[in-house]
CSV table of C-alpha atoms in Angstrom, one decimal:
chain,number,residue,atom,x,y,z
A,195,UNK,CA,102.4,98.9,107.2
A,196,UNK,CA,103.2,99.8,110.9
A,197,UNK,CA,104.7,97.8,113.3
A,198,UNK,CA,101.7,95.6,115.3
A,199,UNK,CA,102.5,96.4,119.1
A,200,UNK,CA,101.1,94.3,122.1
A,201,UNK,CA,101.4,95.3,125.6
A,202,UNK,CA,99.4,94.9,128.7
A,203,UNK,CA,96.7,97.7,129.4
A,204,UNK,CA,94.9,98.4,132.7
A,205,UNK,CA,91.4,99.3,133.6
A,206,UNK,CA,91.5,102.9,132.4
A,207,UNK,CA,92.4,101.7,128.7
A,208,UNK,CA,89.7,99.0,128.5
A,209,UNK,CA,87.4,101.6,126.6
A,210,UNK,CA,89.7,101.2,123.8
A,211,UNK,CA,89.1,97.6,123.1
A,212,UNK,CA,85.2,97.9,123.8
A,213,UNK,CA,83.9,98.8,120.2
A,214,UNK,CA,84.8,95.3,119.0
A,215,UNK,CA,84.6,93.5,122.2
A,216,UNK,CA,80.8,94.5,122.0
A,217,UNK,CA,80.2,93.8,118.3
A,218,UNK,CA,82.1,90.2,119.0
A,219,UNK,CA,79.7,89.5,122.2
A,220,UNK,CA,76.8,90.4,120.4
A,221,UNK,CA,77.5,88.1,117.4
A,222,UNK,CA,76.8,85.2,119.4
A,223,UNK,CA,78.9,82.9,117.9
A,224,UNK,CA,82.0,82.8,119.7
A,225,UNK,CA,81.7,83.8,123.2
A,226,UNK,CA,79.9,82.6,126.5
A,227,UNK,CA,79.6,86.4,127.6
A,228,UNK,CA,75.6,87.9,127.7
A,229,UNK,CA,75.4,89.1,124.0
A,230,UNK,CA,74.3,92.5,125.8
A,231,UNK,CA,77.2,92.0,127.9
A,232,UNK,CA,78.0,95.8,129.4
A,233,UNK,CA,81.1,97.9,129.3
A,234,UNK,CA,81.5,97.5,132.7
A,235,UNK,CA,81.0,93.8,133.1
A,236,UNK,CA,83.2,93.2,130.3
A,237,UNK,CA,86.1,95.4,131.9
A,238,UNK,CA,86.0,93.8,135.4
A,239,UNK,CA,86.0,90.1,133.7
A,240,UNK,CA,89.0,91.5,131.5
A,241,UNK,CA,90.9,93.7,134.1
A,242,UNK,CA,90.3,92.5,137.4
A,243,UNK,CA,93.3,90.7,138.9
A,244,UNK,CA,94.6,88.1,138.5
A,245,UNK,CA,93.2,88.6,135.0
A,246,UNK,CA,95.6,90.7,132.7
A,247,UNK,CA,94.6,92.3,129.5
A,248,UNK,CA,96.6,93.1,126.6
A,249,UNK,CA,95.9,94.9,123.2
A,250,UNK,CA,97.3,95.0,120.0
A,251,UNK,CA,97.6,98.2,118.0
A,252,UNK,CA,98.6,99.8,114.9
A,253,UNK,CA,99.4,103.4,114.5
A,254,UNK,CA,97.9,103.9,117.7
A,255,UNK,CA,94.5,101.9,116.9
A,256,UNK,CA,93.7,99.0,119.0
A,257,UNK,CA,92.9,95.9,116.5
A,258,UNK,CA,92.7,93.1,119.3
A,259,UNK,CA,93.1,92.1,122.6
A,260,UNK,CA,93.5,89.0,124.7
A,261,UNK,CA,92.8,88.0,128.5
A,262,UNK,CA,95.1,86.0,130.7
A,263,UNK,CA,94.4,84.9,133.9
A,264,UNK,CA,94.8,81.6,136.0
A,265,UNK,CA,92.0,79.1,134.7
A,266,UNK,CA,91.5,77.6,138.3
A,267,UNK,CA,92.6,78.4,141.8
A,268,UNK,CA,94.6,76.9,144.3
A,269,UNK,CA,96.0,73.5,142.9
A,270,UNK,CA,95.1,74.3,139.4
A,271,UNK,CA,96.5,78.0,139.2
A,272,UNK,CA,99.5,76.7,137.3
A,273,UNK,CA,97.5,76.5,134.3
A,274,UNK,CA,96.7,79.6,132.3
A,275,UNK,CA,93.5,80.5,130.3
A,276,UNK,CA,93.6,82.7,127.6
A,277,UNK,CA,90.8,84.7,125.6
A,278,UNK,CA,91.5,86.8,122.5
A,279,UNK,CA,89.4,89.0,120.3
A,280,UNK,CA,90.3,90.7,116.8
A,281,UNK,CA,88.5,93.8,115.3
A,282,UNK,CA,86.0,92.4,112.5
A,283,UNK,CA,88.0,94.8,110.2
A,284,UNK,CA,91.4,93.6,111.1
A,285,UNK,CA,90.7,90.1,110.1
A,286,UNK,CA,93.2,88.2,107.7
A,287,UNK,CA,96.4,90.0,108.9
A,288,UNK,CA,97.9,87.8,111.2
A,289,UNK,CA,96.7,89.4,114.7
A,290,UNK,CA,94.9,86.6,116.2
A,291,UNK,CA,98.5,84.4,115.7
A,292,UNK,CA,100.2,87.3,116.9
A,293,UNK,CA,98.6,87.6,120.2
A,294,UNK,CA,98.5,83.9,120.9
A,295,UNK,CA,102.4,83.9,120.4
A,296,UNK,CA,102.7,86.9,122.7
A,297,UNK,CA,100.1,85.4,125.4
A,298,UNK,CA,102.2,82.0,125.6
A,299,UNK,CA,105.4,83.8,126.1
A,300,UNK,CA,103.6,86.2,128.7
A,301,UNK,CA,102.0,83.2,130.0
A,302,UNK,CA,105.2,81.4,130.2
A,303,UNK,CA,106.8,84.4,132.0
A,304,UNK,CA,104.3,84.4,134.4
A,305,UNK,CA,105.2,80.9,135.5
A,306,UNK,CA,102.2,79.1,134.4
A,307,UNK,CA,103.2,75.5,132.8
A,308,UNK,CA,100.3,74.9,130.4
A,309,UNK,CA,97.4,76.9,128.8
A,310,UNK,CA,93.9,75.8,128.6
A,311,UNK,CA,90.9,76.8,126.6
A,312,UNK,CA,87.4,75.9,128.2
A,313,UNK,CA,85.3,77.0,125.7
A,314,UNK,CA,86.2,76.6,121.6
A,315,UNK,CA,83.1,76.6,119.5
A,316,UNK,CA,83.8,73.7,117.3
A,317,UNK,CA,82.1,75.9,114.3
A,318,UNK,CA,85.0,78.5,114.8
A,319,UNK,CA,87.1,76.5,112.5
A,320,UNK,CA,89.4,79.0,111.9
A,321,UNK,CA,90.2,79.7,115.6
A,322,UNK,CA,90.5,75.9,116.0
A,323,UNK,CA,93.3,75.4,113.1
A,324,UNK,CA,95.0,78.6,114.6
A,325,UNK,CA,95.2,77.3,118.1
A,326,UNK,CA,96.3,73.9,116.6
A,327,UNK,CA,99.2,75.3,115.0
A,328,UNK,CA,100.3,77.1,118.2
A,329,UNK,CA,100.6,73.7,119.7
A,330,UNK,CA,97.1,73.1,121.3
A,331,UNK,CA,95.4,69.5,121.0
A,332,UNK,CA,91.8,69.0,121.6
A,333,UNK,CA,91.6,67.2,124.9
A,334,UNK,CA,87.7,67.2,125.1
A,335,UNK,CA,84.3,68.0,123.5
A,336,UNK,CA,81.0,68.9,125.5
A,337,UNK,CA,77.9,68.2,123.7
A,338,UNK,CA,75.8,71.2,122.6
A,339,UNK,CA,77.4,73.2,125.3
A,340,UNK,CA,77.2,76.7,123.0
A,341,UNK,CA,73.5,78.0,121.9
A,342,UNK,CA,75.0,79.5,118.4
A,343,UNK,CA,73.2,82.4,117.0
A,344,UNK,CA,72.7,80.8,113.9
A,345,UNK,CA,73.3,76.8,114.2
A,346,UNK,CA,71.6,76.4,117.2
A,347,UNK,CA,73.1,73.8,120.0
A,348,UNK,CA,76.7,73.4,119.2
A,349,UNK,CA,79.7,71.6,120.8
A,350,UNK,CA,82.7,72.9,122.3
A,351,UNK,CA,86.1,71.6,122.4
A,352,UNK,CA,88.3,71.8,125.4
A,353,UNK,CA,92.0,72.7,124.2
A,354,UNK,CA,95.3,72.6,126.0
A,355,UNK,CA,98.9,73.6,125.5
A,356,UNK,CA,101.7,72.5,127.4
A,357,UNK,CA,104.3,75.6,127.9
B,121,UNK,CA,68.7,56.9,161.9
B,122,UNK,CA,66.5,60.4,160.9
B,123,UNK,CA,65.9,61.4,157.3
B,124,UNK,CA,68.6,63.4,155.5
B,125,UNK,CA,67.1,66.6,154.5
B,126,UNK,CA,68.6,68.6,151.7
B,127,UNK,CA,67.6,72.5,151.6
B,128,UNK,CA,68.9,75.8,149.9
B,129,UNK,CA,70.4,78.1,152.2
B,130,UNK,CA,71.7,81.8,151.9
B,131,UNK,CA,74.7,83.7,152.8
B,132,UNK,CA,73.7,83.5,156.5
B,133,UNK,CA,74.0,80.2,157.1
B,134,UNK,CA,77.3,79.3,155.0
B,135,UNK,CA,79.0,79.1,158.1
B,136,UNK,CA,77.4,76.0,159.1
B,137,UNK,CA,79.2,74.0,156.4
B,138,UNK,CA,82.4,75.9,156.8
B,139,UNK,CA,84.3,73.4,159.3
B,140,UNK,CA,84.0,70.5,156.5
B,141,UNK,CA,84.2,72.8,153.6
B,142,UNK,CA,87.7,74.2,154.9
B,143,UNK,CA,89.0,70.7,155.9
B,144,UNK,CA,88.5,69.4,152.4
B,145,UNK,CA,90.0,72.5,150.7
B,146,UNK,CA,93.0,72.1,153.1
B,147,UNK,CA,93.2,68.3,152.0
B,148,UNK,CA,94.2,69.7,148.8
B,149,UNK,CA,93.1,66.6,146.9
B,150,UNK,CA,90.1,67.3,145.1
B,151,UNK,CA,89.2,71.1,144.8
B,152,UNK,CA,90.9,74.1,143.0
B,153,UNK,CA,90.3,76.2,145.8
B,154,UNK,CA,93.5,77.8,147.5
B,155,UNK,CA,93.9,75.4,150.4
B,156,UNK,CA,93.9,78.0,152.7
B,157,UNK,CA,90.8,79.5,151.4
B,158,UNK,CA,88.9,81.7,154.0
B,159,UNK,CA,85.5,81.6,154.9
B,160,UNK,CA,84.3,85.2,153.4
B,161,UNK,CA,85.9,83.8,150.1
B,162,UNK,CA,84.2,80.8,150.2
B,163,UNK,CA,81.1,82.0,151.1
B,164,UNK,CA,81.1,84.5,148.3
B,165,UNK,CA,81.9,81.9,145.5
B,166,UNK,CA,79.2,79.3,146.9
B,167,UNK,CA,76.3,82.1,147.9
B,168,UNK,CA,76.6,84.9,145.5
B,169,UNK,CA,73.7,84.7,143.2
B,170,UNK,CA,73.4,83.0,140.1
B,171,UNK,CA,75.3,80.6,142.5
B,172,UNK,CA,73.0,78.6,144.7
B,173,UNK,CA,74.0,76.4,147.9
B,174,UNK,CA,72.3,73.4,149.3
B,175,UNK,CA,72.9,71.7,152.7
B,176,UNK,CA,72.5,68.2,153.6
B,177,UNK,CA,71.5,67.7,157.1
B,178,UNK,CA,70.4,65.2,159.6
B,179,UNK,CA,69.1,65.8,163.1
B,180,UNK,CA,70.0,69.4,162.5
B,181,UNK,CA,73.8,68.6,161.7
B,182,UNK,CA,75.1,69.9,158.6
B,183,UNK,CA,76.8,66.7,156.8
B,184,UNK,CA,77.4,67.8,153.1
B,185,UNK,CA,76.4,70.6,150.5
B,186,UNK,CA,76.7,71.7,147.1
B,187,UNK,CA,76.8,74.7,144.6
B,188,UNK,CA,74.7,75.0,141.8
B,189,UNK,CA,75.4,77.6,139.4
B,190,UNK,CA,75.4,78.1,135.3
B,191,UNK,CA,78.9,76.8,134.2
B,192,UNK,CA,79.1,80.0,131.6
B,193,UNK,CA,77.3,82.8,130.6
B,194,UNK,CA,75.5,83.8,127.9
B,195,UNK,CA,75.0,81.2,125.2
B,196,UNK,CA,76.7,78.9,127.8
B,197,UNK,CA,73.8,79.5,130.6
B,198,UNK,CA,71.9,76.5,129.8
B,199,UNK,CA,74.5,74.1,131.2
B,200,UNK,CA,74.6,73.9,134.7
B,201,UNK,CA,77.7,73.2,137.0
B,202,UNK,CA,77.8,71.3,140.2
B,203,UNK,CA,80.0,71.1,143.4
B,204,UNK,CA,79.4,68.9,146.3
B,205,UNK,CA,81.1,68.3,149.2
B,206,UNK,CA,80.6,65.7,152.1
B,207,UNK,CA,81.7,65.8,156.0
B,208,UNK,CA,84.6,63.6,156.2
B,209,UNK,CA,82.8,62.0,159.1
B,210,UNK,CA,79.8,61.3,157.4
B,211,UNK,CA,81.5,59.8,154.3
B,212,UNK,CA,79.6,56.2,153.1
B,213,UNK,CA,76.4,57.1,154.0
B,214,UNK,CA,75.3,57.5,150.3
B,215,UNK,CA,75.0,61.5,151.1
B,216,UNK,CA,77.0,62.5,148.0
B,217,UNK,CA,74.4,60.2,145.9
B,218,UNK,CA,71.5,62.0,147.6
B,219,UNK,CA,72.9,65.4,146.6
B,220,UNK,CA,73.9,64.5,143.4
B,221,UNK,CA,70.2,63.5,142.7
B,222,UNK,CA,68.9,66.6,144.1
B,223,UNK,CA,71.3,69.0,142.5
B,224,UNK,CA,69.8,67.3,139.0
B,225,UNK,CA,66.5,68.1,139.8
B,226,UNK,CA,67.0,71.4,140.9
B,227,UNK,CA,68.9,72.0,137.9
B,228,UNK,CA,66.0,70.6,135.7
B,229,UNK,CA,63.6,72.8,137.6
B,230,UNK,CA,65.4,76.1,137.0
B,231,UNK,CA,65.8,75.3,133.3
B,232,UNK,CA,69.1,73.7,132.7
B,233,UNK,CA,69.5,71.2,129.8
B,234,UNK,CA,72.9,69.8,131.0
B,235,UNK,CA,75.0,69.4,133.9
B,236,UNK,CA,78.8,69.8,133.3
B,237,UNK,CA,81.9,69.4,135.7
B,238,UNK,CA,85.0,70.8,134.7
B,239,UNK,CA,87.6,69.5,137.3
B,240,UNK,CA,87.1,66.2,138.6
B,241,UNK,CA,90.7,64.8,139.4
B,242,UNK,CA,90.9,61.6,138.2
B,243,UNK,CA,92.4,60.0,141.5
B,244,UNK,CA,89.1,60.5,143.1
B,245,UNK,CA,87.9,57.3,141.9
B,246,UNK,CA,85.0,57.0,144.2
B,247,UNK,CA,83.6,60.4,142.6
B,248,UNK,CA,84.1,59.6,139.4
B,249,UNK,CA,82.3,56.0,139.7
B,250,UNK,CA,79.7,58.0,141.7
B,251,UNK,CA,78.5,60.5,139.0
B,252,UNK,CA,78.7,58.0,135.9
B,253,UNK,CA,76.0,55.8,138.1
B,254,UNK,CA,74.1,59.3,137.8
B,255,UNK,CA,74.5,59.8,134.0
B,256,UNK,CA,77.7,61.7,134.1
B,257,UNK,CA,80.1,60.7,130.9
B,258,UNK,CA,83.8,61.5,130.9
B,259,UNK,CA,84.0,64.0,127.5
B,260,UNK,CA,87.7,65.2,128.3
B,261,UNK,CA,91.0,64.6,130.0
B,262,UNK,CA,93.1,67.6,130.9
B,263,UNK,CA,97.0,66.3,131.6
B,264,UNK,CA,98.2,67.6,134.9
B,265,UNK,CA,96.0,70.2,135.1
B,266,UNK,CA,95.8,69.3,139.2
B,267,UNK,CA,98.7,69.7,141.5
B,268,UNK,CA,97.7,66.8,143.9
B,269,UNK,CA,98.8,67.4,147.5
B,270,UNK,CA,100.1,63.7,147.7
B,271,UNK,CA,100.3,62.8,144.0
B,272,UNK,CA,101.6,65.5,142.5
B,273,UNK,CA,100.3,66.8,139.2
B,274,UNK,CA,97.6,64.6,138.4
B,275,UNK,CA,95.0,64.8,135.2
B,276,UNK,CA,91.5,66.3,135.6
B,277,UNK,CA,88.5,64.8,133.9
B,278,UNK,CA,85.6,67.0,132.5
B,279,UNK,CA,82.3,65.2,132.9
B,280,UNK,CA,78.7,65.6,131.3
B,281,UNK,CA,75.3,64.8,131.7
B,282,UNK,CA,72.0,65.6,129.6
B,283,UNK,CA,69.3,66.8,131.8
């Protein structure tokens, strides 16, 4: 199997991740994006500075992506926020883990001193365990803050990692 | 003392709250806005739909304001987010409490089922106690997520209230 390459992309290449981005948003089980979000809105959120978008690809095929941005402005802009997506057909290959590791390194390099996730759906146990393996701790739990497509009102975790 | 009136305003009237908005942001002790935020950016954040802006005034003078918006999009848009400001010269008159009460009622009326604050600086004990009196619970604590102008790295609370 060829090497997984992770690199930054601009707005012009965002369309490469759009097929699985759209499928994941439509699933309504992990992200607080409109389930029918359009390409333009997704691209704006993921590629407008200060947000930066990275793609993971193998043999020229996009298999995952992440978004790195300040979690807040001003006196909160030393904390990064990360969002991650893996194409459904590419799960179980360690891509999310590679994306997370890469994002922590990029965040450090950009001068952030911590990373925070605001909205990890508690039913997404694979993701929760993965973030924990990479050093994230659960620092908050908000009751019913996510309307899960199958499970209905579901709690979300706030997760945090010092860099 | 004349009655305190709270009403919704549009972008055109935002300039009325700008003097104390600017002073509060510049203080660097409560908000994650750039300390030198400009009028245009502040107005955009506070008055661009779905965000809504309300002003509290007495005898035609703006003494406080709040912003009401969905805290997340899509499957998270049933949770409201609130931000509140009171003019420094009008503190201790119950204005923050009146704004909070008004915002909870407006949020209910708009169909939200909960309200969440993402970034309550723990050193802002007056605010923390006030939100608790209005039914908010601390559901998370993020270490060092706020660079306080006087205190340095300071924790923030995530607070939440069912409507």
